[in-house]
Amino acid sequence: MRIRFGDCTLDLDARQLQRSGRYVRLSPKAFDVLKLLVEERPRALSKGELLERAWQGIFVSDASLARIVTELRLAIGDTARAPTLVRTVHAFGYAFSGEAFDEPPGAVQPSRCWLAGEHRRFALVQGEQIIGRDPDAAVPLDSPRVSRRHARVVVRGTLVTIEDLGSKNGTFVNGLRLEGSRELMRGETVRIGPFSLVLGIEGAAGPTETEVTRRDE
């Protein structure tokens, strides 16, 4: 069984974590805690339950659990100050609060959607992916005019939606500043900082994909 969330894929059988298509090392206990939180989502798990189930009777302190949560947050691109995936339940424990999708064993998720820039095409997988300055983002854009977590793209089949994540300079679709989230159609242009990206969808009706140029700083 594989579970997708954000720009990550958690393979429960292989005990592997991928982020933006790259394998991320997790200690065995960090994997166990992440697995428990994801499988029990959205239920909050107490510190006692996490310690009992992940350490199986071996006595460790709450500080050990806190270090493990810090490790797994770093691995999946989350933070304690502004969590989007692993939420601290004060004086109780932790909960997985992000949107996650189970992928049945053997399921194949071919990429039928992409964002095309001047020098690179970014394949979009099923589920959620982040566009931003963070080099671990699914669509990394290196510019000071781009926020680390600038926008979110969600793919459901060939339905693609985009949402700005409170970026300083905004996200623009076809020249209009994005407010909230909206569906993207094939051939529409997303502008983030100096970058212009055109959505491509294999086999979808819509305007022909045009040449994409990068605007000068």
PDB file of C-alpha atoms in Angstrom:
ATOM      1  CA  MET A   1       0.000   0.000   0.000  1.00  0.00           C
ATOM      2  CA  ARG A   2       1.218   3.478  -0.879  1.00  0.00           C
ATOM      3  CA  ILE A   3      -0.199   6.702   0.520  1.00  0.00           C
ATOM      4  CA  ARG A   4       0.204  10.070  -1.206  1.00  0.00           C
ATOM      5  CA  PHE A   5       0.130  13.409   0.590  1.00  0.00           C
ATOM      6  CA  GLY A   6       1.542  16.788  -0.344  1.00  0.00           C
ATOM      7  CA  ASP A   7       4.516  16.091  -2.601  1.00  0.00           C
ATOM      8  CA  CYS A   8       5.266  12.840  -0.753  1.00  0.00           C
ATOM      9  CA  THR A   9       4.562   9.143  -1.281  1.00  0.00           C
ATOM     10  CA  LEU A  10       4.783   6.788   1.697  1.00  0.00           C
ATOM     11  CA  ASP A  11       5.313   3.159   0.655  1.00  0.00           C
ATOM     12  CA  LEU A  12       4.218   1.080   3.647  1.00  0.00           C
ATOM     13  CA  ASP A  13       5.375  -2.266   2.251  1.00  0.00           C
ATOM     14  CA  ALA A  14       8.817  -1.106   1.124  1.00  0.00           C
ATOM     15  CA  ARG A  15       9.133   1.210   4.158  1.00  0.00           C
ATOM     16  CA  GLN A  16      10.251   4.068   1.937  1.00  0.00           C
ATOM     17  CA  LEU A  17       9.399   7.747   1.691  1.00  0.00           C
ATOM     18  CA  GLN A  18       9.610   9.702  -1.547  1.00  0.00           C
ATOM     19  CA  ARG A  19       9.366  13.468  -1.793  1.00  0.00           C
ATOM     20  CA  SER A  20       9.145  15.160  -5.183  1.00  0.00           C
ATOM     21  CA  GLY A  21      10.143  11.835  -6.727  1.00  0.00           C
ATOM     22  CA  ARG A  22      13.311  11.461  -4.621  1.00  0.00           C
ATOM     23  CA  TYR A  23      13.850   9.008  -1.777  1.00  0.00           C
ATOM     24  CA  VAL A  24      14.179  10.591   1.659  1.00  0.00           C
ATOM     25  CA  ARG A  25      15.947   8.794   4.477  1.00  0.00           C
ATOM     26  CA  LEU A  26      13.911   8.240   7.629  1.00  0.00           C
ATOM     27  CA  SER A  27      15.040   6.447  10.762  1.00  0.00           C
ATOM     28  CA  PRO A  28      12.984   3.308  11.520  1.00  0.00           C
ATOM     29  CA  LYS A  29      11.156   4.971  14.426  1.00  0.00           C
ATOM     30  CA  ALA A  30      10.401   8.124  12.423  1.00  0.00           C
ATOM     31  CA  PHE A  31       8.902   5.918   9.701  1.00  0.00           C
ATOM     32  CA  ASP A  32       6.841   4.028  12.296  1.00  0.00           C
ATOM     33  CA  VAL A  33       5.461   7.219  13.840  1.00  0.00           C
ATOM     34  CA  LEU A  34       4.671   8.750  10.444  1.00  0.00           C
ATOM     35  CA  LYS A  35       2.959   5.508   9.387  1.00  0.00           C
ATOM     36  CA  LEU A  36       0.808   5.512  12.538  1.00  0.00           C
ATOM     37  CA  LEU A  37      -0.208   9.149  12.126  1.00  0.00           C
ATOM     38  CA  VAL A  38      -1.070   8.733   8.440  1.00  0.00           C
ATOM     39  CA  GLU A  39      -2.972   5.477   8.918  1.00  0.00           C
ATOM     40  CA  GLU A  40      -5.010   6.866  11.837  1.00  0.00           C
ATOM     41  CA  ARG A  41      -5.740  10.232  10.173  1.00  0.00           C
ATOM     42  CA  PRO A  42      -7.443  12.467  11.159  1.00  0.00           C
ATOM     43  CA  ARG A  43      -7.609  11.005  14.685  1.00  0.00           C
ATOM     44  CA  ALA A  44      -5.199  12.579  17.159  1.00  0.00           C
ATOM     45  CA  LEU A  45      -2.899  10.071  18.851  1.00  0.00           C
ATOM     46  CA  SER A  46      -1.752  10.674  22.398  1.00  0.00           C
ATOM     47  CA  LYS A  47       1.942  10.657  23.222  1.00  0.00           C
ATOM     48  CA  GLY A  48       1.336   7.552  25.310  1.00  0.00           C
ATOM     49  CA  GLU A  49      -0.282   5.666  22.435  1.00  0.00           C
ATOM     50  CA  LEU A  50       2.472   6.647  20.006  1.00  0.00           C
ATOM     51  CA  LEU A  51       5.181   5.590  22.442  1.00  0.00           C
ATOM     52  CA  GLU A  52       3.454   2.288  23.188  1.00  0.00           C
ATOM     53  CA  ARG A  53       2.792   1.358  19.543  1.00  0.00           C
ATOM     54  CA  ALA A  54       6.050   2.602  18.011  1.00  0.00           C
ATOM     55  CA  TRP A  55       8.428   1.487  20.781  1.00  0.00           C
ATOM     56  CA  GLN A  56       6.446  -1.614  21.803  1.00  0.00           C
ATOM     57  CA  GLY A  57       7.002  -1.587  25.540  1.00  0.00           C
ATOM     58  CA  ILE A  58      10.493  -0.069  25.553  1.00  0.00           C
ATOM     59  CA  PHE A  59      10.569   2.916  27.900  1.00  0.00           C
ATOM     60  CA  VAL A  60      11.545   6.204  26.249  1.00  0.00           C
ATOM     61  CA  SER A  61      10.808   9.783  27.204  1.00  0.00           C
ATOM     62  CA  ASP A  62       8.480  12.295  25.560  1.00  0.00           C
ATOM     63  CA  ALA A  63      11.623  14.094  24.405  1.00  0.00           C
ATOM     64  CA  SER A  64      12.520  11.092  22.232  1.00  0.00           C
ATOM     65  CA  LEU A  65       9.108  11.275  20.570  1.00  0.00           C
ATOM     66  CA  ALA A  66       9.516  15.034  20.016  1.00  0.00           C
ATOM     67  CA  ARG A  67      12.870  14.442  18.284  1.00  0.00           C
ATOM     68  CA  ILE A  68      11.281  11.809  16.038  1.00  0.00           C
ATOM     69  CA  VAL A  69       8.438  14.164  15.103  1.00  0.00           C
ATOM     70  CA  THR A  70      10.990  16.888  14.278  1.00  0.00           C
ATOM     71  CA  GLU A  71      12.833  14.417  12.030  1.00  0.00           C
ATOM     72  CA  LEU A  72       9.751  13.296  10.137  1.00  0.00           C
ATOM     73  CA  ARG A  73       8.500  16.863   9.749  1.00  0.00           C
ATOM     74  CA  LEU A  74      11.807  17.840   8.186  1.00  0.00           C
ATOM     75  CA  ALA A  75      11.612  14.849   5.846  1.00  0.00           C
ATOM     76  CA  ILE A  76       8.118  15.712   4.561  1.00  0.00           C
ATOM     77  CA  GLY A  77       8.657  19.476   4.394  1.00  0.00           C
ATOM     78  CA  ASP A  78       6.516  20.412   7.386  1.00  0.00           C
ATOM     79  CA  THR A  79       7.278  22.708  10.320  1.00  0.00           C
ATOM     80  CA  ALA A  80       6.109  22.915  13.918  1.00  0.00           C
ATOM     81  CA  ARG A  81       5.563  26.677  13.625  1.00  0.00           C
ATOM     82  CA  ALA A  82       3.270  26.461  10.572  1.00  0.00           C
ATOM     83  CA  PRO A  83       2.262  22.800  10.201  1.00  0.00           C
ATOM     84  CA  THR A  84       0.222  21.705   7.186  1.00  0.00           C
ATOM     85  CA  LEU A  85       0.614  17.939   7.609  1.00  0.00           C
ATOM     86  CA  VAL A  86       1.532  16.959  11.191  1.00  0.00           C
ATOM     87  CA  ARG A  87      -0.306  18.965  13.821  1.00  0.00           C
ATOM     88  CA  THR A  88       0.707  19.236  17.465  1.00  0.00           C
ATOM     89  CA  VAL A  89      -2.236  18.677  19.797  1.00  0.00           C
ATOM     90  CA  HIS A  90      -1.045  20.610  22.818  1.00  0.00           C
ATOM     91  CA  ALA A  91      -0.861  18.702  26.105  1.00  0.00           C
ATOM     92  CA  PHE A  92      -1.964  15.537  24.272  1.00  0.00           C
ATOM     93  CA  GLY A  93      -0.056  14.353  21.222  1.00  0.00           C
ATOM     94  CA  TYR A  94      -0.042  14.644  17.428  1.00  0.00           C
ATOM     95  CA  ALA A  95      -2.371  14.234  14.451  1.00  0.00           C
ATOM     96  CA  PHE A  96      -1.957  14.004  10.704  1.00  0.00           C
ATOM     97  CA  SER A  97      -4.050  16.877   9.376  1.00  0.00           C
ATOM     98  CA  GLY A  98      -3.128  16.915   5.686  1.00  0.00           C
ATOM     99  CA  GLU A  99      -5.092  15.482   2.790  1.00  0.00           C
ATOM    100  CA  ALA A 100      -3.877  11.968   1.922  1.00  0.00           C
ATOM    101  CA  PHE A 101      -4.888   9.381  -0.669  1.00  0.00           C
ATOM    102  CA  ASP A 102      -4.474   5.615  -0.529  1.00  0.00           C
ATOM    103  CA  GLU A 103      -3.042   4.002  -3.629  1.00  0.00           C
ATOM    104  CA  PRO A 104      -3.996   0.304  -3.915  1.00  0.00           C
ATOM    105  CA  PRO A 105      -1.164  -2.223  -4.337  1.00  0.00           C
ATOM    106  CA  GLY A 106       0.012  -2.454  -7.923  1.00  0.00           C
ATOM    107  CA  ALA A 107      -1.759   0.735  -8.929  1.00  0.00           C
ATOM    108  CA  VAL A 108       0.030   2.764 -11.566  1.00  0.00           C
ATOM    109  CA  GLN A 109      -0.328   6.523 -11.650  1.00  0.00           C
ATOM    110  CA  PRO A 110       0.916   7.604 -15.097  1.00  0.00           C
ATOM    111  CA  SER A 111       1.545  11.299 -15.523  1.00  0.00           C
ATOM    112  CA  ARG A 112      -0.959  12.764 -17.981  1.00  0.00           C
ATOM    113  CA  CYS A 113      -0.549  16.359 -16.847  1.00  0.00           C
ATOM    114  CA  TRP A 114       2.422  18.693 -16.758  1.00  0.00           C
ATOM    115  CA  LEU A 115       3.493  22.314 -16.404  1.00  0.00           C
ATOM    116  CA  ALA A 116       5.810  23.435 -19.193  1.00  0.00           C
ATOM    117  CA  GLY A 117       8.350  26.230 -18.759  1.00  0.00           C
ATOM    118  CA  GLU A 118      10.957  27.553 -21.141  1.00  0.00           C
ATOM    119  CA  HIS A 119      13.689  25.116 -20.162  1.00  0.00           C
ATOM    120  CA  ARG A 120      11.899  22.328 -18.313  1.00  0.00           C
ATOM    121  CA  ARG A 121       8.661  20.377 -18.153  1.00  0.00           C
ATOM    122  CA  PHE A 122       7.356  19.379 -14.718  1.00  0.00           C
ATOM    123  CA  ALA A 123       5.283  16.195 -14.601  1.00  0.00           C
ATOM    124  CA  LEU A 124       2.297  16.401 -12.246  1.00  0.00           C
ATOM    125  CA  VAL A 125       1.387  13.266 -10.318  1.00  0.00           C
ATOM    126  CA  GLN A 126      -2.033  12.394  -8.950  1.00  0.00           C
ATOM    127  CA  GLY A 127      -2.679  14.254  -5.718  1.00  0.00           C
ATOM    128  CA  GLU A 128      -1.110  17.395  -4.314  1.00  0.00           C
ATOM    129  CA  GLN A 129       2.191  19.045  -5.185  1.00  0.00           C
ATOM    130  CA  ILE A 130       3.828  22.308  -4.195  1.00  0.00           C
ATOM    131  CA  ILE A 131       5.234  25.029  -6.460  1.00  0.00           C
ATOM    132  CA  GLY A 132       7.863  27.199  -4.803  1.00  0.00           C
ATOM    133  CA  ARG A 133      11.434  28.272  -4.174  1.00  0.00           C
ATOM    134  CA  ASP A 134      12.083  25.279  -1.905  1.00  0.00           C
ATOM    135  CA  PRO A 135      14.421  22.991  -3.900  1.00  0.00           C
ATOM    136  CA  ASP A 136      12.399  20.010  -2.645  1.00  0.00           C
ATOM    137  CA  ALA A 137       9.153  21.379  -4.097  1.00  0.00           C
ATOM    138  CA  ALA A 138       7.562  19.300  -6.859  1.00  0.00           C
ATOM    139  CA  VAL A 139       7.892  22.349  -9.131  1.00  0.00           C
ATOM    140  CA  PRO A 140      11.004  24.220  -7.874  1.00  0.00           C
ATOM    141  CA  LEU A 141      11.334  27.808  -9.135  1.00  0.00           C
ATOM    142  CA  ASP A 142      14.539  29.571  -8.128  1.00  0.00           C
ATOM    143  CA  SER A 143      13.837  33.296  -7.746  1.00  0.00           C
ATOM    144  CA  PRO A 144      13.613  35.691  -4.782  1.00  0.00           C
ATOM    145  CA  ARG A 145      10.202  36.703  -6.163  1.00  0.00           C
ATOM    146  CA  VAL A 146       8.916  33.177  -5.495  1.00  0.00           C
ATOM    147  CA  SER A 147       7.911  32.082  -1.975  1.00  0.00           C
ATOM    148  CA  ARG A 148       9.280  28.818  -0.600  1.00  0.00           C
ATOM    149  CA  ARG A 149       5.765  27.320  -0.673  1.00  0.00           C
ATOM    150  CA  HIS A 150       4.140  29.592  -3.228  1.00  0.00           C
ATOM    151  CA  ALA A 151       1.204  27.648  -4.673  1.00  0.00           C
ATOM    152  CA  ARG A 152      -0.443  24.232  -4.540  1.00  0.00           C
ATOM    153  CA  VAL A 153      -1.552  22.168  -7.534  1.00  0.00           C
ATOM    154  CA  VAL A 154      -3.930  19.222  -7.025  1.00  0.00           C
ATOM    155  CA  VAL A 155      -4.525  16.611  -9.749  1.00  0.00           C
ATOM    156  CA  ARG A 156      -7.546  14.274  -9.765  1.00  0.00           C
ATOM    157  CA  GLY A 157      -7.462  12.293 -13.003  1.00  0.00           C
ATOM    158  CA  THR A 158      -7.285  15.060 -15.593  1.00  0.00           C
ATOM    159  CA  LEU A 159      -8.894  17.652 -13.294  1.00  0.00           C
ATOM    160  CA  VAL A 160      -6.232  20.129 -12.202  1.00  0.00           C
ATOM    161  CA  THR A 161      -6.777  22.869  -9.625  1.00  0.00           C
ATOM    162  CA  ILE A 162      -4.378  25.541  -8.361  1.00  0.00           C
ATOM    163  CA  GLU A 163      -4.343  27.555  -5.148  1.00  0.00           C
ATOM    164  CA  ASP A 164      -2.054  30.342  -3.947  1.00  0.00           C
ATOM    165  CA  LEU A 165      -0.576  29.642  -0.491  1.00  0.00           C
ATOM    166  CA  GLY A 166      -0.520  33.225   0.739  1.00  0.00           C
ATOM    167  CA  SER A 167       2.560  34.124  -1.294  1.00  0.00           C
ATOM    168  CA  LYS A 168       3.955  37.659  -1.087  1.00  0.00           C
ATOM    169  CA  ASN A 169       3.879  38.320  -4.845  1.00  0.00           C
ATOM    170  CA  GLY A 170       0.812  36.303  -5.792  1.00  0.00           C
ATOM    171  CA  THR A 171      -0.047  33.683  -8.406  1.00  0.00           C
ATOM    172  CA  PHE A 172      -1.530  34.745 -11.746  1.00  0.00           C
ATOM    173  CA  VAL A 173      -3.578  32.688 -14.199  1.00  0.00           C
ATOM    174  CA  ASN A 174      -3.939  34.153 -17.697  1.00  0.00           C
ATOM    175  CA  GLY A 175      -2.803  37.507 -16.302  1.00  0.00           C
ATOM    176  CA  LEU A 176      -5.341  37.642 -13.454  1.00  0.00           C
ATOM    177  CA  ARG A 177      -4.292  37.361  -9.817  1.00  0.00           C
ATOM    178  CA  LEU A 178      -5.560  34.134  -8.283  1.00  0.00           C
ATOM    179  CA  GLU A 179      -7.955  34.440  -5.357  1.00  0.00           C
ATOM    180  CA  GLY A 180      -8.714  31.163  -3.594  1.00  0.00           C
ATOM    181  CA  SER A 181      -8.478  28.106  -5.829  1.00  0.00           C
ATOM    182  CA  ARG A 182      -9.664  27.455  -9.379  1.00  0.00           C
ATOM    183  CA  GLU A 183      -9.573  24.775 -12.050  1.00  0.00           C
ATOM    184  CA  LEU A 184      -6.832  24.987 -14.662  1.00  0.00           C
ATOM    185  CA  MET A 185      -7.614  24.146 -18.272  1.00  0.00           C
ATOM    186  CA  ARG A 186      -5.201  22.804 -20.859  1.00  0.00           C
ATOM    187  CA  GLY A 187      -3.167  25.637 -22.409  1.00  0.00           C
ATOM    188  CA  GLU A 188      -3.781  28.124 -19.599  1.00  0.00           C
ATOM    189  CA  THR A 189      -0.755  30.057 -18.337  1.00  0.00           C
ATOM    190  CA  VAL A 190       0.298  30.290 -14.707  1.00  0.00           C
ATOM    191  CA  ARG A 191       2.713  33.103 -13.827  1.00  0.00           C
ATOM    192  CA  ILE A 192       4.692  32.902 -10.587  1.00  0.00           C
ATOM    193  CA  GLY A 193       7.360  35.555 -10.123  1.00  0.00           C
ATOM    194  CA  PRO A 194       9.337  35.734 -13.404  1.00  0.00           C
ATOM    195  CA  PHE A 195       8.209  32.274 -14.511  1.00  0.00           C
ATOM    196  CA  SER A 196       5.409  31.400 -16.916  1.00  0.00           C
ATOM    197  CA  LEU A 197       4.147  27.816 -16.976  1.00  0.00           C
ATOM    198  CA  VAL A 198       1.596  26.345 -19.369  1.00  0.00           C
ATOM    199  CA  LEU A 199      -0.608  23.425 -18.344  1.00  0.00           C
ATOM    200  CA  GLY A 200      -0.543  20.412 -20.624  1.00  0.00           C
ATOM    201  CA  ILE A 201      -3.014  17.539 -20.334  1.00  0.00           C
ATOM    202  CA  GLU A 202      -2.661  14.468 -22.508  1.00  0.00           C
ATOM    203  CA  GLY A 203      -5.757  13.876 -24.621  1.00  0.00           C
ATOM    204  CA  ALA A 204      -7.766  16.733 -23.071  1.00  0.00           C
ATOM    205  CA  ALA A 205      -9.818  19.133 -25.151  1.00  0.00           C
ATOM    206  CA  GLY A 206      -8.690  22.735 -25.098  1.00  0.00           C
ATOM    207  CA  PRO A 207      -6.483  25.236 -26.860  1.00  0.00           C
ATOM    208  CA  THR A 208      -3.244  24.058 -28.393  1.00  0.00           C
ATOM    209  CA  GLU A 209      -0.308  24.366 -26.020  1.00  0.00           C
ATOM    210  CA  THR A 210       1.694  27.437 -26.936  1.00  0.00           C
ATOM    211  CA  GLU A 211       5.352  28.256 -26.706  1.00  0.00           C
ATOM    212  CA  VAL A 212       6.201  29.348 -23.167  1.00  0.00           C
ATOM    213  CA  THR A 213       8.712  32.081 -22.518  1.00  0.00           C
ATOM    214  CA  ARG A 214      10.318  33.194 -19.310  1.00  0.00           C
ATOM    215  CA  ARG A 215       9.896  36.855 -18.510  1.00  0.00           C
ATOM    216  CA  ASP A 216      12.982  38.870 -17.722  1.00  0.00           C
ATOM    217  CA  GLU A 217      13.557  39.934 -14.134  1.00  0.00           C
TER     218      GLU A 217
END
